[in-house]
Short mmCIF file of C-alpha atoms and ligand atoms in Angstrom, two decimals:
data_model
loop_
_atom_site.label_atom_id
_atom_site.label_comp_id
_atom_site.label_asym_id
_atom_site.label_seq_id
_atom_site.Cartn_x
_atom_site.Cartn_y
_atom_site.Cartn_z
CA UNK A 24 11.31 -17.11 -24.14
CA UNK A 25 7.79 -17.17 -22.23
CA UNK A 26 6.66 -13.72 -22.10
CA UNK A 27 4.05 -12.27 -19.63
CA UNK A 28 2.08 -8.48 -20.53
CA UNK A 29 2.29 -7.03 -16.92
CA UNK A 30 -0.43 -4.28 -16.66
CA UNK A 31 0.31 -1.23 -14.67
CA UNK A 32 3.49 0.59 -13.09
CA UNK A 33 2.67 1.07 -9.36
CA UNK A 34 4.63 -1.26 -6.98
CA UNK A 35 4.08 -4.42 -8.04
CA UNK A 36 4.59 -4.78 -11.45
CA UNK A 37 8.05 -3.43 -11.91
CA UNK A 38 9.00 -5.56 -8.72
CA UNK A 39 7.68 -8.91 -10.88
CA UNK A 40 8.63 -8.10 -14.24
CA UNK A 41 11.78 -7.59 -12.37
CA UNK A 42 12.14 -11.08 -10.76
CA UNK A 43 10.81 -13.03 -13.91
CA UNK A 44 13.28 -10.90 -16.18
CA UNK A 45 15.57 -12.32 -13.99
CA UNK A 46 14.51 -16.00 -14.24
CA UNK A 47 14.17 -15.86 -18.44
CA UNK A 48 10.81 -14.42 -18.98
CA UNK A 49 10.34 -11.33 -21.12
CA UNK A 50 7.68 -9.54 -19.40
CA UNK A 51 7.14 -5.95 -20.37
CA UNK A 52 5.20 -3.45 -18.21
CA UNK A 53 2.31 -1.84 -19.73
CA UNK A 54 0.95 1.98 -17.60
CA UNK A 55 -1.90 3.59 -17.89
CA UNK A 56 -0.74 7.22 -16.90
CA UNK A 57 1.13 9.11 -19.52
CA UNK A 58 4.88 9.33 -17.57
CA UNK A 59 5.54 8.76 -13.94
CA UNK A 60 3.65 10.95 -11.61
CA UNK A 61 6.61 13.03 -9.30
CA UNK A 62 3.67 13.28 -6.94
CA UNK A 63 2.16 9.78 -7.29
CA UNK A 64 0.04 9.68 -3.58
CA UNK A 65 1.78 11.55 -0.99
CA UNK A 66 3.92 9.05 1.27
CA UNK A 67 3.98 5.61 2.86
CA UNK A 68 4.89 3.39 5.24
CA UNK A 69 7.28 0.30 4.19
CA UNK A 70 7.17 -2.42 6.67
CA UNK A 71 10.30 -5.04 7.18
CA UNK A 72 8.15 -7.49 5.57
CA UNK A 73 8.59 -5.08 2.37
CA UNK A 74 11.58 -4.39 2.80
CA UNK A 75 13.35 -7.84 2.62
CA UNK A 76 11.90 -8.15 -0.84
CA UNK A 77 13.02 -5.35 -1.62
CA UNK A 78 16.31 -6.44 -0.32
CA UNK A 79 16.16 -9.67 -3.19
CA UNK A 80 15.58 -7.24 -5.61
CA UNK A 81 19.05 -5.05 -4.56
CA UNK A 82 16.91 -2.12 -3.92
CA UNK A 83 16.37 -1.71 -0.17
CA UNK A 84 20.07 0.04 0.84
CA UNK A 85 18.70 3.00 -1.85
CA UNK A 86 15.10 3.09 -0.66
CA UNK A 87 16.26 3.79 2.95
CA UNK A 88 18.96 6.33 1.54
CA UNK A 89 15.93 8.87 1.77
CA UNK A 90 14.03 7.59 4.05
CA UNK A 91 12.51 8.52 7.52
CA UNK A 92 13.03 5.07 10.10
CA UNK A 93 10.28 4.93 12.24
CA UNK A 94 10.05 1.53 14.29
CA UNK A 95 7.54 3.24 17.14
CA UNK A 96 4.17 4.83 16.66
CA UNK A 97 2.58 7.34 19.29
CA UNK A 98 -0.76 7.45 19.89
CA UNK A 99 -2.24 10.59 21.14
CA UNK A 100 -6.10 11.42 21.74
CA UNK A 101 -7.62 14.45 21.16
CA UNK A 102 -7.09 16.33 23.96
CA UNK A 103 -2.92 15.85 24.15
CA UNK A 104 -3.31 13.01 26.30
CA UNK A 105 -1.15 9.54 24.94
CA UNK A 106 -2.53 7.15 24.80
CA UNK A 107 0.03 4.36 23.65
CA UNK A 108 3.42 3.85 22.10
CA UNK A 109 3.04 0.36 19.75
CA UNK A 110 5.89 -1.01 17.39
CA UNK A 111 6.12 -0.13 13.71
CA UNK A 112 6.81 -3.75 13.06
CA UNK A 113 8.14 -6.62 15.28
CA UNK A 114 7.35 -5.99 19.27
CA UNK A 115 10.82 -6.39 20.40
CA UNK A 116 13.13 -5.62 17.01
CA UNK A 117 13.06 -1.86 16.32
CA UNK A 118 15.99 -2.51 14.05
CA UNK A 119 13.36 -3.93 11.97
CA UNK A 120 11.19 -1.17 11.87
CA UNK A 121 9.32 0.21 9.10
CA UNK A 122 10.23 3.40 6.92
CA UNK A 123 8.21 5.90 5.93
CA UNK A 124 9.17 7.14 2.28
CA UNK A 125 7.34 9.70 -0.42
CA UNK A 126 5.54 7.24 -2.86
CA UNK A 127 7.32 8.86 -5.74
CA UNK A 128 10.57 7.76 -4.49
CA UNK A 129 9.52 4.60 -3.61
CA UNK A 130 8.36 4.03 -7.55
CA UNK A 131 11.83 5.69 -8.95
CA UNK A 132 13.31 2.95 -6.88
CA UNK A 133 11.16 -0.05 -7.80
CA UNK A 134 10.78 1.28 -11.38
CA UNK A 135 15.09 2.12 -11.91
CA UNK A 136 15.35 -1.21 -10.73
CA UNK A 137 13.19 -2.51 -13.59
CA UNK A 138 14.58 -0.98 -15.84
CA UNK A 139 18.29 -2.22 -15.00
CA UNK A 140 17.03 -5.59 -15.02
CA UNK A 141 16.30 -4.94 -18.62
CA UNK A 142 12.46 -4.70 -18.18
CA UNK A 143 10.51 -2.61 -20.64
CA UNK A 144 7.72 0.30 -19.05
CA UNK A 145 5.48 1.72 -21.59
CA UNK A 146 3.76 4.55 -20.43
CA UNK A 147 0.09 5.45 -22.18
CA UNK A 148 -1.19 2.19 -22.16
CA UNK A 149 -4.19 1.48 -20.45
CA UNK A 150 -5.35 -2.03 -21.18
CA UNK A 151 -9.34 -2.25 -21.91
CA UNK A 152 -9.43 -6.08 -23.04
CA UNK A 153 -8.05 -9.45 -22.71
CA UNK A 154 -9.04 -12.43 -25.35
CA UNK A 155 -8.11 -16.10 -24.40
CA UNK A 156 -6.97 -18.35 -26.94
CA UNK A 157 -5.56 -21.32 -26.82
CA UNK A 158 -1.96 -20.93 -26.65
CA UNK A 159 -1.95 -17.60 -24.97
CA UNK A 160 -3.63 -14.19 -24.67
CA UNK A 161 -4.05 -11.29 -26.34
CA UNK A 162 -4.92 -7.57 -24.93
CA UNK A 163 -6.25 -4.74 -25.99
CA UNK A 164 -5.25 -1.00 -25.01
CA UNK A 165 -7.43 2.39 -24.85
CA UNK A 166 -5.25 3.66 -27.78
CA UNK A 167 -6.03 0.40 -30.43
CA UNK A 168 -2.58 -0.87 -30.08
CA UNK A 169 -2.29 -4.83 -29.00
CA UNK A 170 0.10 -6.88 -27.22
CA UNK A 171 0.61 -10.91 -27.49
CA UNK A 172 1.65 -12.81 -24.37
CA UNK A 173 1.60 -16.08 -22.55
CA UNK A 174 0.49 -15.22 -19.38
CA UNK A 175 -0.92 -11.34 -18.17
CA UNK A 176 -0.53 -10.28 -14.85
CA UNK A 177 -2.95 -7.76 -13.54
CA UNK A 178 -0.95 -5.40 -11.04
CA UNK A 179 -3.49 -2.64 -11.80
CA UNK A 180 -4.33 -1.31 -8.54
CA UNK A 181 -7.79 -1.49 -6.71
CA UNK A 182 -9.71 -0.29 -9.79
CA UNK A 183 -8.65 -3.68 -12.19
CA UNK A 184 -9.05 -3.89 -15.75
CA UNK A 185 -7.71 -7.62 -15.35
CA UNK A 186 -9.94 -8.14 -12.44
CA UNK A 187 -12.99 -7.86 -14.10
CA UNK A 188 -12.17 -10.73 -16.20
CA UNK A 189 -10.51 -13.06 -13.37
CA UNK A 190 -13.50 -12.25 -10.79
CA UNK A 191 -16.23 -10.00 -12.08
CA UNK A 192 -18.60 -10.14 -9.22
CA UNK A 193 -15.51 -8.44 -7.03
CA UNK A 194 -16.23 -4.82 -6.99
CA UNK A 195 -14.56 -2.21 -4.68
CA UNK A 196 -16.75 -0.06 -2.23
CA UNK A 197 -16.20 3.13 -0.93
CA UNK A 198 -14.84 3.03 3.15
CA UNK A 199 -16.32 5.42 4.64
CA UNK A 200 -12.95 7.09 4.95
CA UNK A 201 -10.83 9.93 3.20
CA UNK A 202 -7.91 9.93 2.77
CA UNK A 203 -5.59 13.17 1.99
CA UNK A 204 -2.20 14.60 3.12
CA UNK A 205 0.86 17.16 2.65
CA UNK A 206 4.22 18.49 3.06
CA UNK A 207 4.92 21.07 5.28
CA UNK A 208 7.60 23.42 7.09
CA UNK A 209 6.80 24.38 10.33
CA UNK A 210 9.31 26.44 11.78
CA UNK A 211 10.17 25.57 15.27
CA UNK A 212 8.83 22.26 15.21
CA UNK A 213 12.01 19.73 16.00
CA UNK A 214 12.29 16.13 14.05
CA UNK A 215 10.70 12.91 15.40
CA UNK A 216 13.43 10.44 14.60
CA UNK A 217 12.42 7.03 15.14
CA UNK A 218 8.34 7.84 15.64
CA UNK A 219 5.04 8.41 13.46
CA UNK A 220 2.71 10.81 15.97
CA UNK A 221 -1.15 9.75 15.84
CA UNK A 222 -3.52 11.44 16.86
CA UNK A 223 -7.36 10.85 17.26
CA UNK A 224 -8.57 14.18 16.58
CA UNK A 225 -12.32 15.16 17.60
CA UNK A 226 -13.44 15.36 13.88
CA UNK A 227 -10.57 13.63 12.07
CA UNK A 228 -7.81 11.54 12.36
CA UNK A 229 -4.02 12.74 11.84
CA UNK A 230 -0.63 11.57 11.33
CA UNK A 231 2.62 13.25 11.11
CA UNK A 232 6.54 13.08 11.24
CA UNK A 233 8.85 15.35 10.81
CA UNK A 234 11.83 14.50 9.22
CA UNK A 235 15.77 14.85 10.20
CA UNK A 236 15.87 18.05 7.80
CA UNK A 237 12.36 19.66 8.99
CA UNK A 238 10.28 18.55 6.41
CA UNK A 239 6.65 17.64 7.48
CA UNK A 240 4.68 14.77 6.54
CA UNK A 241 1.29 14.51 7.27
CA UNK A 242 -1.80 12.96 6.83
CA UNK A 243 -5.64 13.23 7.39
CA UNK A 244 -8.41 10.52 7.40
CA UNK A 245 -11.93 11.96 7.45
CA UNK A 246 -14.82 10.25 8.05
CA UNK A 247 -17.50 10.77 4.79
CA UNK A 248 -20.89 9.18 3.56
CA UNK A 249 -20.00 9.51 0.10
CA UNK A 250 -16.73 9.48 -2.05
CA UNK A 251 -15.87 13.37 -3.29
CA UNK A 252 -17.12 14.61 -6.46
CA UNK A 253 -13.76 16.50 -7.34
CA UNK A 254 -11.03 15.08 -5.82
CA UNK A 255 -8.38 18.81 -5.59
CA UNK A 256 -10.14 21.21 -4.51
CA UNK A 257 -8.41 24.45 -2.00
CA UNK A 258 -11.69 23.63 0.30
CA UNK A 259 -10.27 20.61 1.35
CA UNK A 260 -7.46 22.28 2.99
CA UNK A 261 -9.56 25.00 4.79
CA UNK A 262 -12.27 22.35 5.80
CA UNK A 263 -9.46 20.07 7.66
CA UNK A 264 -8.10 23.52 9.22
CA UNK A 265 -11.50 23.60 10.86
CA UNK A 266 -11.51 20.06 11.36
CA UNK A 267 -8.67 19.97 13.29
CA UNK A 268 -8.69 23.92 15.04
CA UNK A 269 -9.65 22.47 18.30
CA UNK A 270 -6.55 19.43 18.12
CA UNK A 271 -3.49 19.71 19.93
CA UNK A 272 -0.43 20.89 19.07
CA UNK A 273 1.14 20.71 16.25
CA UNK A 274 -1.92 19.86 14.17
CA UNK A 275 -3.36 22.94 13.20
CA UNK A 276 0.34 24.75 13.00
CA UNK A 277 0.88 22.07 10.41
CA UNK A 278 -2.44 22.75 8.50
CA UNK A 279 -1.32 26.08 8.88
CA UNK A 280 1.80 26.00 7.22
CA UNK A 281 0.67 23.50 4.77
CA UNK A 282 0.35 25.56 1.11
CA UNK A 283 -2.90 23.83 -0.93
CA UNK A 284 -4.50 22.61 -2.79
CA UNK A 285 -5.19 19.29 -1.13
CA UNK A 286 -6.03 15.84 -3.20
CA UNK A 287 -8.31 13.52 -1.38
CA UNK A 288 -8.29 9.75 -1.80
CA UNK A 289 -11.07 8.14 -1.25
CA UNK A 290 -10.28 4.86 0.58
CA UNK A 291 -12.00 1.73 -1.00
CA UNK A 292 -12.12 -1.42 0.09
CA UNK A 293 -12.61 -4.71 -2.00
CA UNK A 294 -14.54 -8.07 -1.56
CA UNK A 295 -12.67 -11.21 -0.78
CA UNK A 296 -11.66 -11.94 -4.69
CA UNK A 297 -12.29 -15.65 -5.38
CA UNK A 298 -9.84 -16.82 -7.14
CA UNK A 299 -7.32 -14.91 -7.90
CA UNK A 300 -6.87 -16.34 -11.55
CA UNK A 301 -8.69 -17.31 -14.38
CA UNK A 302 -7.08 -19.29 -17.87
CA UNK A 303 -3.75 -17.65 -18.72
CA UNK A 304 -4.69 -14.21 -16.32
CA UNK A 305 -3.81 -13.64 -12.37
CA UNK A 306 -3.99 -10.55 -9.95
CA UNK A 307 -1.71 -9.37 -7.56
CA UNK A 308 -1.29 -6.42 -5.01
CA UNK A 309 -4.32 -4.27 -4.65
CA UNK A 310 -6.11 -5.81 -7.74
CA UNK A 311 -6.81 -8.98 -5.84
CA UNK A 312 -6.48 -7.56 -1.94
CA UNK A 313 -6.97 -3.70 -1.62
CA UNK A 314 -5.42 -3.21 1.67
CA UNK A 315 -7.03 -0.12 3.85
CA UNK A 316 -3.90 2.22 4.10
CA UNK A 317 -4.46 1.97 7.59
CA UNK A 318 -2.14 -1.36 8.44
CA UNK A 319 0.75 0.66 6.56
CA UNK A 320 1.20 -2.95 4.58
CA UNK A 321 -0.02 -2.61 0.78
CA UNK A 322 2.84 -1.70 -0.63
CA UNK A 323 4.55 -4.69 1.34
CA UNK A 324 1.81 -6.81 0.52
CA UNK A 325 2.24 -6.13 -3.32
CA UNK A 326 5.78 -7.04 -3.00
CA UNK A 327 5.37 -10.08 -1.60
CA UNK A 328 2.70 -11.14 -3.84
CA UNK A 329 5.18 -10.33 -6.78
CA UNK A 330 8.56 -12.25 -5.31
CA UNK A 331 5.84 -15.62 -4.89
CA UNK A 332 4.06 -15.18 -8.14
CA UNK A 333 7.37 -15.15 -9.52
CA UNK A 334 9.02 -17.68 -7.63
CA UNK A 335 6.30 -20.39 -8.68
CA UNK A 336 6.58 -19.00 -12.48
CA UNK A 337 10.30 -20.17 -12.13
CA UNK A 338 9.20 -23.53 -10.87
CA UNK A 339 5.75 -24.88 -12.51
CA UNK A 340 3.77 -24.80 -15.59
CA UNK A 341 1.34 -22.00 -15.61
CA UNK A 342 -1.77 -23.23 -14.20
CA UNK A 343 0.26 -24.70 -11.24
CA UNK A 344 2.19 -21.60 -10.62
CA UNK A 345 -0.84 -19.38 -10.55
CA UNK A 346 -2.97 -21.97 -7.59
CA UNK A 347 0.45 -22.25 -5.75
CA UNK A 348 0.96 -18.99 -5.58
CA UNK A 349 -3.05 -17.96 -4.50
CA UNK A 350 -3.08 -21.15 -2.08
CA UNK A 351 0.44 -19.35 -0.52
CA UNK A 352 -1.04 -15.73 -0.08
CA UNK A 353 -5.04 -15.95 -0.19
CA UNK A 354 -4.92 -16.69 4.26
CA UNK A 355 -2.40 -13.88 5.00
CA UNK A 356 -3.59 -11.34 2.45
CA UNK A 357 -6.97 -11.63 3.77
CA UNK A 358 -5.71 -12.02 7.42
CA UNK A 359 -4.07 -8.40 6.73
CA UNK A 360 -7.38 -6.81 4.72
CA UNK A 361 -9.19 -7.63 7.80
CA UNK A 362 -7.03 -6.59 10.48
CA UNK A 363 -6.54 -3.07 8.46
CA UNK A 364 -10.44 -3.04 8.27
CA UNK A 365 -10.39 -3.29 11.96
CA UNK A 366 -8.09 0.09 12.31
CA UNK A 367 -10.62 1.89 10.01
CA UNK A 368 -13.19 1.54 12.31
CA UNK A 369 -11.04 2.88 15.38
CA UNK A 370 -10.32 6.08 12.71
CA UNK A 371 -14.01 6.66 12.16
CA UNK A 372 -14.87 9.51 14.00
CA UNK A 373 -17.73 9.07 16.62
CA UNK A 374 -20.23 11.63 17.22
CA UNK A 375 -21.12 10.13 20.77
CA UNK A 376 -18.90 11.79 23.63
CA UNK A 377 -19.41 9.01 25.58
CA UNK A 378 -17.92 6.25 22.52
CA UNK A 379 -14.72 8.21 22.60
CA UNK A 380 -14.32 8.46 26.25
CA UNK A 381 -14.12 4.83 26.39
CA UNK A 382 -11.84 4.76 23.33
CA UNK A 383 -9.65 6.72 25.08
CA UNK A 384 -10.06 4.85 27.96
CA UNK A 385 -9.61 1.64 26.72
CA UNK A 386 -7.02 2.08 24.01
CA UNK A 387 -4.22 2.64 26.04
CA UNK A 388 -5.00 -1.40 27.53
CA UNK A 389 -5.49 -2.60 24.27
CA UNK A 390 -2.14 -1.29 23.01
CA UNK A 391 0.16 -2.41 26.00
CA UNK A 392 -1.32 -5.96 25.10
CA UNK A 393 -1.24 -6.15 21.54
CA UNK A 394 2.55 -5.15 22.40
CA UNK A 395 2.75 -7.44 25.27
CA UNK A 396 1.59 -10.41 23.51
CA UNK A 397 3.79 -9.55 20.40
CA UNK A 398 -0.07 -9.80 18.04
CA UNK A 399 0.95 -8.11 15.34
CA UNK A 400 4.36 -9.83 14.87
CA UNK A 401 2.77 -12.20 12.26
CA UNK A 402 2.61 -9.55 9.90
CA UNK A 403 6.08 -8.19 10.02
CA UNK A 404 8.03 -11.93 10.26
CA UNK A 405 7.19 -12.59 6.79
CA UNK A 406 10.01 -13.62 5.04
CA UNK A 407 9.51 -14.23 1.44
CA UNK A 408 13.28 -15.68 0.78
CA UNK A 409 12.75 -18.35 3.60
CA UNK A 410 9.29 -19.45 2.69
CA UNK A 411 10.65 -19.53 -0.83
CA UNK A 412 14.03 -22.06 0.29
CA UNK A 413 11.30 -24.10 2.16
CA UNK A 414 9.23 -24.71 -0.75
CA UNK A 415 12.16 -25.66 -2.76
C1 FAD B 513 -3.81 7.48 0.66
C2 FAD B 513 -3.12 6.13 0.65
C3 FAD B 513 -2.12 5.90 1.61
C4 FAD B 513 -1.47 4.66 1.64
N1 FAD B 513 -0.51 4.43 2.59
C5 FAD B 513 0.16 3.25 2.59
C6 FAD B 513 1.21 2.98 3.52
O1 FAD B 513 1.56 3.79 4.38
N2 FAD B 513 1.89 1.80 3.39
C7 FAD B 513 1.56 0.87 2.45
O2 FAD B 513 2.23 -0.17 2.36
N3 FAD B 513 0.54 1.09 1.59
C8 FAD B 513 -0.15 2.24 1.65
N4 FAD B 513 -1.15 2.45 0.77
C9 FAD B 513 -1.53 1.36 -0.12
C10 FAD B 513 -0.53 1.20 -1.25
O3 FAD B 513 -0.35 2.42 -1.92
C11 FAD B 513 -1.02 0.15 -2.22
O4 FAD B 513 -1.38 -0.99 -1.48
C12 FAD B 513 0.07 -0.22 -3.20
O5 FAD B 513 0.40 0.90 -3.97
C13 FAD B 513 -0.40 -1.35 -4.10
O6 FAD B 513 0.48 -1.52 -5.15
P1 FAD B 513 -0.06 -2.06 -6.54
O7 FAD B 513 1.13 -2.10 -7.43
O8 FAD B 513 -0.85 -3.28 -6.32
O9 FAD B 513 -1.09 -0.97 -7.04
P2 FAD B 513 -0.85 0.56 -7.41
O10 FAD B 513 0.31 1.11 -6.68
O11 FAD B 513 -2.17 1.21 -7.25
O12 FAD B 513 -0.46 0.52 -8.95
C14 FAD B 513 -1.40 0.20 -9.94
C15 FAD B 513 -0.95 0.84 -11.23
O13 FAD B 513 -1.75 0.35 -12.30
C16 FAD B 513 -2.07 1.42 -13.16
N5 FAD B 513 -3.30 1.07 -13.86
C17 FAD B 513 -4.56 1.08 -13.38
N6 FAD B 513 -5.44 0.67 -14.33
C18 FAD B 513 -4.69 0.36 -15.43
C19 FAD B 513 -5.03 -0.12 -16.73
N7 FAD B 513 -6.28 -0.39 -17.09
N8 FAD B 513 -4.02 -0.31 -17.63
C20 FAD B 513 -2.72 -0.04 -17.29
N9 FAD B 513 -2.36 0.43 -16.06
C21 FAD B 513 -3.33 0.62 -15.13
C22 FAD B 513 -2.22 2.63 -12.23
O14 FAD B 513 -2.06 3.84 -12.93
C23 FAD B 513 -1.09 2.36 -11.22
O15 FAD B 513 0.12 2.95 -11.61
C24 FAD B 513 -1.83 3.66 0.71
C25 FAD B 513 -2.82 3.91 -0.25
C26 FAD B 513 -3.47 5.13 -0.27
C27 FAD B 513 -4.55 5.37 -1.30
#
């Protein structure tokens, strides 16, 4: 049985250990944290385009079981005004919007999933080393143990052990943005089924639901010269209150209500990684694309990237399988990076009164076109199952 050493436990390893387990590989999934984090990053958004792999791997009914639907997203400005409602995936199928789950659930999911499919996690294992040799590859963890393979698949997130040996010139760089969020209760404050609120606050940008049973999710992305020295800190919280005092309603009841302390992300963003393998090793999901969170796609991105990676593994001989699979993702995964880059910039707060008068000015015509003319539906009609039956 060909085996392949998977390295890390986020989103898309389990979801392609999963699908080779399932075509005869034996590919084990090695983690760097200790045990699964019941935190693990706040929430996210899961796009249709996720969601139908999710849907090949049997998981998608439980994901949305706790899950808040949110096809539309409302743009407001700073002052209350709003300033656009655009789809959460395709223009005219809201049925096909995306959902907005906490990222530990999403994980339980993806990783219960694994685990029924007979895939084995080790937790504790961070991998330091890969060796090439001629029939294979060996690695090497932080804690001296070592693992044999055939192949190793590097679905270690933005900061990639397996990276540096694929494409070591590809380092990430720090945004310009923060990234940070909560839960809250704010009583009085009635759901939002079927919308994420936006809003461009004067000093920072927000987002926020509240879910069917009152629960607040919310976000904050603050505009920085330099990545934070200590990423939990109860500042954080009392910095954003001022940040957003002036906002409207709810912002600062939310802040209010929200109890601390805060962890802030910074938000990194990575080269274009050429290639995306090297001899027996290959990258997938934010190791070979870090996606801004902006475009509410990397976890849907990651997916993807696992159900072709493993798709090709079922068809072709290694080397094959690995340029297939990069010649079928490189254009759309760096299509998406780019567009995602191009929200970040809109988030960026602008000192200049007169830059976000015309933002707010001009926004509002930019989003009834990008709805009009349906732009964005490229990234939600993705369908890995029929690009895999075409190939075939
Ligand atoms: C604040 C924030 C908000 C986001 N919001 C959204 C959103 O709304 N929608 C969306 O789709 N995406 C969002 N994203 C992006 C999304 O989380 C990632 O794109 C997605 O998690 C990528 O999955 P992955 O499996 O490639 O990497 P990850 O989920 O990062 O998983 C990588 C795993 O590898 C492990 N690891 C790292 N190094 C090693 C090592 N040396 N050895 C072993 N294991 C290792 C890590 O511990 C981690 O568990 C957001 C990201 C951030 C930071």
């Amino acid at each position: 049985m060909p085996k392949a050493l998977v390295i890390g436990g986020g989103v898309a390893g389990p979801a392609v250990a999963t699908l080779l387990t399932r075509s005869g590989w034996d590919a084990p999934v090695f983690e760097a944290r200790s045990e699964p984090d019941p935190f693990a990053g706040l929430f996210l958004n899961v796009a249709v385009n996720g969601q139908r792999v999710l849907a090949t791997l049997g998981l998608d009914e439980r994901l949305r079981s706790d899950a808040h639907h949110a096809p539309r997203m409302a743009m407001w400005s700073g002052r209350g005004k709003q300033l656009g409602v655009v789809p959460n995936g395709p223009a005219e199928r809201p049925e096909d919007g995306g959902i907005v789950v906490r990222r530990s659930w999403l994980h339980e999911v993806i990783r219960d999933g694994a685990e029924e499919a007979g895939v084995k996690l080790t937790y504790g294992r961070r991998l330091e080393e890969i060796r090439q040799h001629k029939d294979g590859v060996t690695v090497r963890f932080s804690d001296g143990t070592e693992e044999d393979g055939d192949i190793v698949i590097g679905a270690d997130g933005v900061g990639s052990v397996v990276r540096r040996y694929v494409a070591p010139d590809a380092a990430p760089s720090f945004s310009g943005l923060l990234g940070t969020g909560g839960f809250a209760r704010v009583p009085g404050l009635e759901p939002t089924p079927g919308f994420q609120h936006f809003v461009f606050g004067a000093r920072s940008f927000f987002g926020y639901l509240v879910r069917d049973d009152g629960t607040v999710y919310w976000f904050a992305n603050l505009t920085a010269d330099a990545p934070p020295t200590a990423a939990t800190s109860e500042d954080w919280l009392a910095r954003l209150r001022e940040l957003h005092a002036d906002d409207p309603a709810p912002v600062p009841d939310i802040l209010a209500a929200t109890p601390g302390p805060l962890t802030v992300y910074p938000i990194f963003r990575l080269p274009k990684v050429r290639p995306w393998w090297q001899d027996r090793a290959v990258l997938l999901g934010d190791a070979v694309h870090a996606t801004s969170p902006s475009a509410g796609q990397g976890a849907s991105m990651a997916l993807e990237d696992a159900a072709v990676l493993a798709d090709e593994l079922q068809r072709s001989d290694v080397e094959q399988a690995f340029q297939r699979y990069e010649d079928a993702r490189r254009e759309r995964a760096e299509a998406l990076v780019a567009y995602a880059a191009g929200i970040d910039k809109q988030k960026r707060v602008s000192r200049s009164r007169i830059a976000v008068a015309l933002r707010d000015l001009m926004l509002p015509i930019f989003l009834r076109k990008a709805a009009a003319d349906h732009s964005t539906d490229w990234i939600f009609d993705y369908d890995v199952s029929r690009r895999t039956r075409e190939v075939r």
